PDB file of N, CA and C in Angstrom:
ATOM      1  N   MET A  13      29.914  -8.789  27.140  1.00 83.00           N
ATOM      2  CA  MET A  13      28.693  -8.693  27.876  1.00 83.00           C
ATOM      3  C   MET A  13      27.733  -7.635  27.262  1.00 83.00           C
ATOM      4  N   LEU A  14      28.319  -6.560  26.821  1.00 87.00           N
ATOM      5  CA  LEU A  14      27.514  -5.535  26.196  1.00 87.00           C
ATOM      6  C   LEU A  14      26.849  -6.078  24.926  1.00 87.00           C
ATOM      7  N   ALA A  15      27.582  -6.867  24.175  1.00 88.00           N
ATOM      8  CA  ALA A  15      27.014  -7.444  22.945  1.00 88.00           C
ATOM      9  C   ALA A  15      25.815  -8.352  23.279  1.00 88.00           C
ATOM     10  N   GLU A  16      25.908  -9.128  24.333  1.00 90.00           N
ATOM     11  CA  GLU A  16      24.785  -9.999  24.731  1.00 90.00           C
ATOM     12  C   GLU A  16      23.592  -9.179  25.182  1.00 90.00           C
ATOM     13  N   ALA A  17      23.828  -8.082  25.860  1.00 88.00           N
ATOM     14  CA  ALA A  17      22.728  -7.225  26.284  1.00 88.00           C
ATOM     15  C   ALA A  17      22.016  -6.616  25.073  1.00 88.00           C
ATOM     16  N   ILE A  18      22.804  -6.179  24.092  1.00 90.00           N
ATOM     17  CA  ILE A  18      22.220  -5.611  22.879  1.00 90.00           C
ATOM     18  C   ILE A  18      21.412  -6.675  22.135  1.00 90.00           C
ATOM     19  N   HIS A  19      21.980  -7.883  22.071  1.00 90.00           N
ATOM     20  CA  HIS A  19      21.301  -8.975  21.379  1.00 90.00           C
ATOM     21  C   HIS A  19      19.999  -9.319  22.084  1.00 90.00           C
ATOM     22  N   SER A  20      20.000  -9.357  23.396  1.00 90.00           N
ATOM     23  CA  SER A  20      18.756  -9.643  24.156  1.00 90.00           C
ATOM     24  C   SER A  20      17.713  -8.563  23.904  1.00 90.00           C
ATOM     25  N   TYR A  21      18.170  -7.319  23.872  1.00 86.00           N
ATOM     26  CA  TYR A  21      17.232  -6.218  23.617  1.00 86.00           C
ATOM     27  C   TYR A  21      16.639  -6.344  22.211  1.00 86.00           C
ATOM     28  N   ALA A  22      17.462  -6.689  21.231  1.00 90.00           N
ATOM     29  CA  ALA A  22      16.991  -6.831  19.859  1.00 90.00           C
ATOM     30  C   ALA A  22      16.008  -7.984  19.732  1.00 90.00           C
ATOM     31  N   ASP A  23      16.295  -9.094  20.430  1.00 91.00           N
ATOM     32  CA  ASP A  23      15.353 -10.235  20.418  1.00 91.00           C
ATOM     33  C   ASP A  23      14.028  -9.856  21.022  1.00 91.00           C
ATOM     34  N   THR A  24      14.066  -9.137  22.115  1.00 93.00           N
ATOM     35  CA  THR A  24      12.833  -8.721  22.782  1.00 93.00           C
ATOM     36  C   THR A  24      12.032  -7.775  21.894  1.00 93.00           C
ATOM     37  N   ALA A  25      12.712  -6.839  21.265  1.00 91.00           N
ATOM     38  CA  ALA A  25      12.031  -5.919  20.337  1.00 91.00           C
ATOM     39  C   ALA A  25      11.405  -6.657  19.181  1.00 91.00           C
ATOM     40  N   ASN A  26      12.112  -7.652  18.654  1.00 92.00           N
ATOM     41  CA  ASN A  26      11.592  -8.458  17.548  1.00 92.00           C
ATOM     42  C   ASN A  26      10.332  -9.197  17.996  1.00 92.00           C
ATOM     43  N   GLN A  27      10.347  -9.794  19.175  1.00 93.00           N
ATOM     44  CA  GLN A  27       9.183 -10.508  19.668  1.00 93.00           C
ATOM     45  C   GLN A  27       7.997  -9.566  19.821  1.00 93.00           C
ATOM     46  N   LEU A  28       8.250  -8.342  20.311  1.00 92.00           N
ATOM     47  CA  LEU A  28       7.163  -7.372  20.462  1.00 92.00           C
ATOM     48  C   LEU A  28       6.558  -6.999  19.112  1.00 92.00           C
ATOM     49  N   LEU A  29       7.407  -6.827  18.114  1.00 89.00           N
ATOM     50  CA  LEU A  29       6.907  -6.501  16.777  1.00 89.00           C
ATOM     51  C   LEU A  29       6.089  -7.656  16.221  1.00 89.00           C
ATOM     52  N   LEU A  30       6.509  -8.885  16.429  1.00 87.00           N
ATOM     53  CA  LEU A  30       5.747 -10.031  15.950  1.00 87.00           C
ATOM     54  C   LEU A  30       4.390 -10.107  16.642  1.00 87.00           C
ATOM     55  N   MET A  31       4.356  -9.871  17.960  1.00 89.00           N
ATOM     56  CA  MET A  31       3.088  -9.917  18.705  1.00 89.00           C
ATOM     57  C   MET A  31       2.154  -8.791  18.225  1.00 89.00           C
ATOM     58  N   TYR A  32       2.715  -7.635  17.954  1.00 86.00           N
ATOM     59  CA  TYR A  32       1.895  -6.525  17.452  1.00 86.00           C
ATOM     60  C   TYR A  32       1.317  -6.873  16.095  1.00 86.00           C
ATOM     61  N   GLY A  33       2.110  -7.454  15.216  1.00 80.00           N
ATOM     62  CA  GLY A  33       1.649  -7.864  13.898  1.00 80.00           C
ATOM     63  C   GLY A  33       0.520  -8.900  13.980  1.00 80.00           C
ATOM     64  N   LEU A  34       0.672  -9.871  14.868  1.00 81.00           N
ATOM     65  CA  LEU A  34      -0.354 -10.880  15.042  1.00 81.00           C
ATOM     66  C   LEU A  34      -1.637 -10.254  15.582  1.00 81.00           C
ATOM     67  N   HIS A  35      -1.506  -9.317  16.504  1.00 83.00           N
ATOM     68  CA  HIS A  35      -2.663  -8.630  17.062  1.00 83.00           C
ATOM     69  C   HIS A  35      -3.411  -7.884  15.961  1.00 83.00           C
ATOM     70  N   ARG A  36      -2.676  -7.152  15.110  1.00 79.00           N
ATOM     71  CA  ARG A  36      -3.312  -6.400  14.025  1.00 79.00           C
ATOM     72  C   ARG A  36      -3.944  -7.323  12.994  1.00 79.00           C
ATOM     73  N   SER A  37      -3.377  -8.477  12.752  1.00 75.00           N
ATOM     74  CA  SER A  37      -3.895  -9.366  11.715  1.00 75.00           C
ATOM     75  C   SER A  37      -5.195 -10.031  12.136  1.00 75.00           C
ATOM     76  N   ARG A  38      -5.539  -9.992  13.416  1.00 81.00           N
ATOM     77  CA  ARG A  38      -6.747 -10.640  13.916  1.00 81.00           C
ATOM     78  C   ARG A  38      -7.959  -9.712  13.853  1.00 81.00           C
ATOM     79  N   ARG A  39      -7.771  -8.503  13.404  1.00 83.00           N
ATOM     80  CA  ARG A  39      -8.902  -7.569  13.301  1.00 83.00           C
ATOM     81  C   ARG A  39      -9.923  -8.110  12.312  1.00 83.00           C
ATOM     82  N   ALA A  40     -11.179  -7.807  12.559  1.00 83.00           N
ATOM     83  CA  ALA A  40     -12.265  -8.278  11.700  1.00 83.00           C
ATOM     84  C   ALA A  40     -12.214  -7.612  10.326  1.00 83.00           C
ATOM     85  N   ALA A  41     -12.796  -8.278   9.365  1.00 80.00           N
ATOM     86  CA  ALA A  41     -12.869  -7.714   8.008  1.00 80.00           C
ATOM     87  C   ALA A  41     -13.719  -6.447   8.016  1.00 80.00           C
ATOM     88  N   ASP A  42     -13.372  -5.518   7.147  1.00 84.00           N
ATOM     89  CA  ASP A  42     -14.168  -4.296   7.011  1.00 84.00           C
ATOM     90  C   ASP A  42     -14.236  -3.968   5.516  1.00 84.00           C
ATOM     91  N   ARG A  43     -14.770  -2.814   5.224  1.00 83.00           N
ATOM     92  CA  ARG A  43     -14.975  -2.446   3.804  1.00 83.00           C
ATOM     93  C   ARG A  43     -13.652  -2.348   3.033  1.00 83.00           C
ATOM     94  N   GLU A  44     -12.640  -1.807   3.666  1.00 79.00           N
ATOM     95  CA  GLU A  44     -11.351  -1.642   3.026  1.00 79.00           C
ATOM     96  C   GLU A  44     -10.562  -2.952   2.943  1.00 79.00           C
ATOM     97  N   HIS A  45     -10.811  -3.861   3.880  1.00 78.00           N
ATOM     98  CA  HIS A  45     -10.135  -5.165   3.927  1.00 78.00           C
ATOM     99  C   HIS A  45     -11.176  -6.260   3.981  1.00 78.00           C
ATOM    100  N   PRO A  46     -11.784  -6.626   2.848  1.00 78.00           N
ATOM    101  CA  PRO A  46     -12.901  -7.603   2.849  1.00 78.00           C
ATOM    102  C   PRO A  46     -12.488  -8.998   3.283  1.00 78.00           C
ATOM    103  N   LEU A  47     -11.200  -9.327   3.205  1.00 76.00           N
ATOM    104  CA  LEU A  47     -10.743 -10.647   3.661  1.00 76.00           C
ATOM    105  C   LEU A  47     -10.088 -10.583   5.045  1.00 76.00           C
ATOM    106  N   GLY A  48     -10.195  -9.478   5.706  1.00 78.00           N
ATOM    107  CA  GLY A  48      -9.548  -9.287   6.996  1.00 78.00           C
ATOM    108  C   GLY A  48      -8.154  -8.708   6.829  1.00 78.00           C
ATOM    109  N   TYR A  49      -7.432  -8.629   7.912  1.00 77.00           N
ATOM    110  CA  TYR A  49      -6.115  -7.987   7.901  1.00 77.00           C
ATOM    111  C   TYR A  49      -4.972  -8.990   7.818  1.00 77.00           C
ATOM    112  N   GLY A  50      -5.233 -10.256   7.917  1.00 77.00           N
ATOM    113  CA  GLY A  50      -4.179 -11.275   7.830  1.00 77.00           C
ATOM    114  C   GLY A  50      -3.947 -11.665   6.385  1.00 77.00           C
ATOM    115  N   LYS A  51      -2.872 -12.394   6.153  1.00 79.00           N
ATOM    116  CA  LYS A  51      -2.510 -12.830   4.789  1.00 79.00           C
ATOM    117  C   LYS A  51      -3.129 -14.174   4.437  1.00 79.00           C
ATOM    118  N   VAL A  52      -3.483 -14.983   5.428  1.00 81.00           N
ATOM    119  CA  VAL A  52      -3.898 -16.358   5.180  1.00 81.00           C
ATOM    120  C   VAL A  52      -5.173 -16.414   4.323  1.00 81.00           C
ATOM    121  N   SER A  53      -6.192 -15.692   4.708  1.00 81.00           N
ATOM    122  CA  SER A  53      -7.457 -15.715   3.952  1.00 81.00           C
ATOM    123  C   SER A  53      -7.246 -15.209   2.530  1.00 81.00           C
ATOM    124  N   TYR A  54      -6.377 -14.207   2.397  1.00 83.00           N
ATOM    125  CA  TYR A  54      -6.115 -13.640   1.094  1.00 83.00           C
ATOM    126  C   TYR A  54      -5.500 -14.690   0.183  1.00 83.00           C
ATOM    127  N   PHE A  55      -4.490 -15.398   0.631  1.00 85.00           N
ATOM    128  CA  PHE A  55      -3.830 -16.430  -0.194  1.00 85.00           C
ATOM    129  C   PHE A  55      -4.790 -17.574  -0.521  1.00 85.00           C
ATOM    130  N   TRP A  56      -5.517 -18.071   0.465  1.00 88.00           N
ATOM    131  CA  TRP A  56      -6.402 -19.181   0.222  1.00 88.00           C
ATOM    132  C   TRP A  56      -7.546 -18.825  -0.725  1.00 88.00           C
ATOM    133  N   SER A  57      -7.908 -17.571  -0.816  1.00 87.00           N
ATOM    134  CA  SER A  57      -8.986 -17.178  -1.699  1.00 87.00           C
ATOM    135  C   SER A  57      -8.634 -17.397  -3.175  1.00 87.00           C
ATOM    136  N   PHE A  58      -7.360 -17.475  -3.508  1.00 90.00           N
ATOM    137  CA  PHE A  58      -6.944 -17.664  -4.902  1.00 90.00           C
ATOM    138  C   PHE A  58      -6.986 -19.129  -5.322  1.00 90.00           C
ATOM    139  N   VAL A  59      -6.987 -20.042  -4.391  1.00 90.00           N
ATOM    140  CA  VAL A  59      -7.005 -21.483  -4.729  1.00 90.00           C
ATOM    141  C   VAL A  59      -8.257 -22.168  -4.200  1.00 90.00           C
ATOM    142  N   ASP A  60      -9.289 -21.391  -3.893  1.00 88.00           N
ATOM    143  CA  ASP A  60     -10.574 -21.918  -3.413  1.00 88.00           C
ATOM    144  C   ASP A  60     -10.401 -22.822  -2.193  1.00 88.00           C
ATOM    145  N   ASP A  61      -9.519 -22.441  -1.288  1.00 86.00           N
ATOM    146  CA  ASP A  61      -9.262 -23.188  -0.030  1.00 86.00           C
ATOM    147  C   ASP A  61      -8.884 -24.640  -0.255  1.00 86.00           C
ATOM    148  N   THR A  62      -8.226 -24.894  -1.370  1.00 89.00           N
ATOM    149  CA  THR A  62      -7.786 -26.240  -1.703  1.00 89.00           C
ATOM    150  C   THR A  62      -6.273 -26.249  -1.834  1.00 89.00           C
ATOM    151  N   PRO A  63      -5.571 -27.150  -1.125  1.00 90.00           N
ATOM    152  CA  PRO A  63      -4.119 -27.194  -1.257  1.00 90.00           C
ATOM    153  C   PRO A  63      -3.685 -27.508  -2.693  1.00 90.00           C
ATOM    154  N   VAL A  64      -2.633 -26.860  -3.135  1.00 89.00           N
ATOM    155  CA  VAL A  64      -2.072 -27.130  -4.468  1.00 89.00           C
ATOM    156  C   VAL A  64      -0.916 -28.101  -4.262  1.00 89.00           C
ATOM    157  N   ILE A  65      -1.026 -29.253  -4.890  1.00 90.00           N
ATOM    158  CA  ILE A  65       0.014 -30.274  -4.790  1.00 90.00           C
ATOM    159  C   ILE A  65       0.708 -30.410  -6.126  1.00 90.00           C
ATOM    160  N   ASN A  66       1.955 -30.033  -6.136  1.00 91.00           N
ATOM    161  CA  ASN A  66       2.765 -30.118  -7.359  1.00 91.00           C
ATOM    162  C   ASN A  66       3.649 -31.368  -7.297  1.00 91.00           C
ATOM    163  N   ARG A  67       3.874 -31.952  -8.434  1.00 93.00           N
ATOM    164  CA  ARG A  67       4.738 -33.138  -8.491  1.00 93.00           C
ATOM    165  C   ARG A  67       5.866 -32.896  -9.478  1.00 93.00           C
ATOM    166  N   PHE A  68       6.655 -31.895  -9.209  1.00 93.00           N
ATOM    167  CA  PHE A  68       7.794 -31.600 -10.055  1.00 93.00           C
ATOM    168  C   PHE A  68       8.917 -32.583  -9.780  1.00 93.00           C
ATOM    169  N   LYS A  69       9.536 -33.059 -10.839  1.00 95.00           N
ATOM    170  CA  LYS A  69      10.616 -34.047 -10.706  1.00 95.00           C
ATOM    171  C   LYS A  69      11.983 -33.368 -10.559  1.00 95.00           C
ATOM    172  N   THR A  70      12.167 -32.248 -11.246  1.00 95.00           N
ATOM    173  CA  THR A  70      13.443 -31.527 -11.187  1.00 95.00           C
ATOM    174  C   THR A  70      13.191 -30.040 -10.935  1.00 95.00           C
ATOM    175  N   MET A  71      14.223 -29.333 -10.556  1.00 95.00           N
ATOM    176  CA  MET A  71      14.094 -27.899 -10.338  1.00 95.00           C
ATOM    177  C   MET A  71      13.706 -27.154 -11.625  1.00 95.00           C
ATOM    178  N   SER A  72      14.179 -27.660 -12.748  1.00 95.00           N
ATOM    179  CA  SER A  72      13.869 -26.996 -14.015  1.00 95.00           C
ATOM    180  C   SER A  72      12.412 -27.149 -14.436  1.00 95.00           C
ATOM    181  N   ASP A  73      11.695 -28.099 -13.821  1.00 95.00           N
ATOM    182  CA  ASP A  73      10.267 -28.264 -14.111  1.00 95.00           C
ATOM    183  C   ASP A  73       9.384 -27.197 -13.412  1.00 95.00           C
ATOM    184  N   ILE A  74       9.944 -26.549 -12.409  1.00 95.00           N
ATOM    185  CA  ILE A  74       9.173 -25.576 -11.634  1.00 95.00           C
ATOM    186  C   ILE A  74       9.035 -24.297 -12.450  1.00 95.00           C
ATOM    187  N   PRO A  75       7.805 -23.875 -12.732  1.00 94.00           N
ATOM    188  CA  PRO A  75       7.614 -22.657 -13.550  1.00 94.00           C
ATOM    189  C   PRO A  75       7.894 -21.396 -12.726  1.00 94.00           C
ATOM    190  N   ALA A  76       8.350 -20.367 -13.398  1.00 93.00           N
ATOM    191  CA  ALA A  76       8.594 -19.097 -12.725  1.00 93.00           C
ATOM    192  C   ALA A  76       7.278 -18.388 -12.406  1.00 93.00           C
ATOM    193  N   LYS A  77       6.265 -18.625 -13.244  1.00 92.00           N
ATOM    194  CA  LYS A  77       4.958 -18.013 -13.035  1.00 92.00           C
ATOM    195  C   LYS A  77       3.890 -19.071 -13.260  1.00 92.00           C
ATOM    196  N   THR A  78       2.773 -18.924 -12.606  1.00 92.00           N
ATOM    197  CA  THR A  78       1.620 -19.771 -12.806  1.00 92.00           C
ATOM    198  C   THR A  78       0.386 -18.874 -12.984  1.00 92.00           C
ATOM    199  N   PRO A  79      -0.689 -19.419 -13.475  1.00 93.00           N
ATOM    200  CA  PRO A  79      -1.911 -18.578 -13.560  1.00 93.00           C
ATOM    201  C   PRO A  79      -2.329 -17.988 -12.228  1.00 93.00           C
ATOM    202  N   VAL A  80      -2.165 -18.776 -11.147  1.00 92.00           N
ATOM    203  CA  VAL A  80      -2.528 -18.303  -9.807  1.00 92.00           C
ATOM    204  C   VAL A  80      -1.594 -17.152  -9.393  1.00 92.00           C
ATOM    205  N   SER A  81      -0.285 -17.318  -9.624  1.00 91.00           N
ATOM    206  CA  SER A  81       0.658 -16.267  -9.226  1.00 91.00           C
ATOM    207  C   SER A  81       0.419 -14.994 -10.058  1.00 91.00           C
ATOM    208  N   GLU A  82       0.084 -15.139 -11.313  1.00 93.00           N
ATOM    209  CA  GLU A  82      -0.229 -13.973 -12.142  1.00 93.00           C
ATOM    210  C   GLU A  82      -1.465 -13.240 -11.634  1.00 93.00           C
ATOM    211  N   ALA A  83      -2.508 -14.017 -11.294  1.00 93.00           N
ATOM    212  CA  ALA A  83      -3.736 -13.397 -10.800  1.00 93.00           C
ATOM    213  C   ALA A  83      -3.481 -12.702  -9.458  1.00 93.00           C
ATOM    214  N   MET A  84      -2.696 -13.343  -8.597  1.00 91.00           N
ATOM    215  CA  MET A  84      -2.389 -12.755  -7.296  1.00 91.00           C
ATOM    216  C   MET A  84      -1.563 -11.466  -7.453  1.00 91.00           C
ATOM    217  N   ALA A  85      -0.586 -11.488  -8.339  1.00 91.00           N
ATOM    218  CA  ALA A  85       0.229 -10.286  -8.579  1.00 91.00           C
ATOM    219  C   ALA A  85      -0.616  -9.128  -9.100  1.00 91.00           C
ATOM    220  N   LYS A  86      -1.513  -9.441 -10.026  1.00 93.00           N
ATOM    221  CA  LYS A  86      -2.373  -8.411 -10.602  1.00 93.00           C
ATOM    222  C   LYS A  86      -3.279  -7.823  -9.515  1.00 93.00           C
ATOM    223  N   ASP A  87      -3.862  -8.682  -8.694  1.00 90.00           N
ATOM    224  CA  ASP A  87      -4.744  -8.223  -7.628  1.00 90.00           C
ATOM    225  C   ASP A  87      -3.957  -7.392  -6.611  1.00 90.00           C
ATOM    226  N   MET A  88      -2.784  -7.837  -6.256  1.00 87.00           N
ATOM    227  CA  MET A  88      -1.975  -7.099  -5.301  1.00 87.00           C
ATOM    228  C   MET A  88      -1.598  -5.694  -5.799  1.00 87.00           C
ATOM    229  N   LYS A  89      -1.326  -5.596  -7.084  1.00 90.00           N
ATOM    230  CA  LYS A  89      -1.003  -4.265  -7.665  1.00 90.00           C
ATOM    231  C   LYS A  89      -2.205  -3.364  -7.601  1.00 90.00           C
ATOM    232  N   THR A  90      -3.420  -3.888  -7.862  1.00 89.00           N
ATOM    233  CA  THR A  90      -4.610  -3.036  -7.783  1.00 89.00           C
ATOM    234  C   THR A  90      -4.886  -2.586  -6.372  1.00 89.00           C
ATOM    235  N   ARG A  91      -4.424  -3.376  -5.385  1.00 82.00           N
ATOM    236  CA  ARG A  91      -4.618  -3.029  -3.971  1.00 82.00           C
ATOM    237  C   ARG A  91      -3.514  -2.122  -3.447  1.00 82.00           C
ATOM    238  N   GLY A  92      -2.516  -1.811  -4.281  1.00 83.00           N
ATOM    239  CA  GLY A  92      -1.496  -0.897  -3.858  1.00 83.00           C
ATOM    240  C   GLY A  92      -0.234  -1.529  -3.304  1.00 83.00           C
ATOM    241  N   PHE A  93      -0.114  -2.842  -3.366  1.00 80.00           N
ATOM    242  CA  PHE A  93       1.100  -3.507  -2.868  1.00 80.00           C
ATOM    243  C   PHE A  93       2.274  -3.177  -3.764  1.00 80.00           C
ATOM    244  N   ARG A  94       3.414  -2.916  -3.158  1.00 81.00           N
ATOM    245  CA  ARG A  94       4.648  -2.733  -3.912  1.00 81.00           C
ATOM    246  C   ARG A  94       5.644  -3.838  -3.561  1.00 81.00           C
ATOM    247  N   PHE A  95       5.504  -4.387  -2.385  1.00 77.00           N
ATOM    248  CA  PHE A  95       6.374  -5.485  -1.927  1.00 77.00           C
ATOM    249  C   PHE A  95       5.564  -6.348  -0.992  1.00 77.00           C
ATOM    250  N   PHE A  96       5.787  -7.647  -1.087  1.00 73.00           N
ATOM    251  CA  PHE A  96       5.091  -8.581  -0.208  1.00 73.00           C
ATOM    252  C   PHE A  96       6.113  -9.638   0.176  1.00 73.00           C
ATOM    253  N   GLY A  97       6.446  -9.711   1.454  1.00 66.00           N
ATOM    254  CA  GLY A  97       7.458 -10.688   1.841  1.00 66.00           C
ATOM    255  C   GLY A  97       7.247 -11.224   3.214  1.00 66.00           C
TER     256      GLY A  97
END
């Protein structure tokens, strides 16, 4: 029973953290964050708001890096990112 209580507490804490993150990501863009605080606008800005459709036939056809991923990594480093997950 104690384990279930701890699990419920952990689930509740996780939900609160997710709600807090969503709340922060909805803040309007400002000088320091020209694309806003969420990740969606940032990612779409690299592909001009157009979905990328790949037609790889095998796993070995998938490249480890693409021009878009290189540009994104370079931009993230200039913005001070060390990890993005």
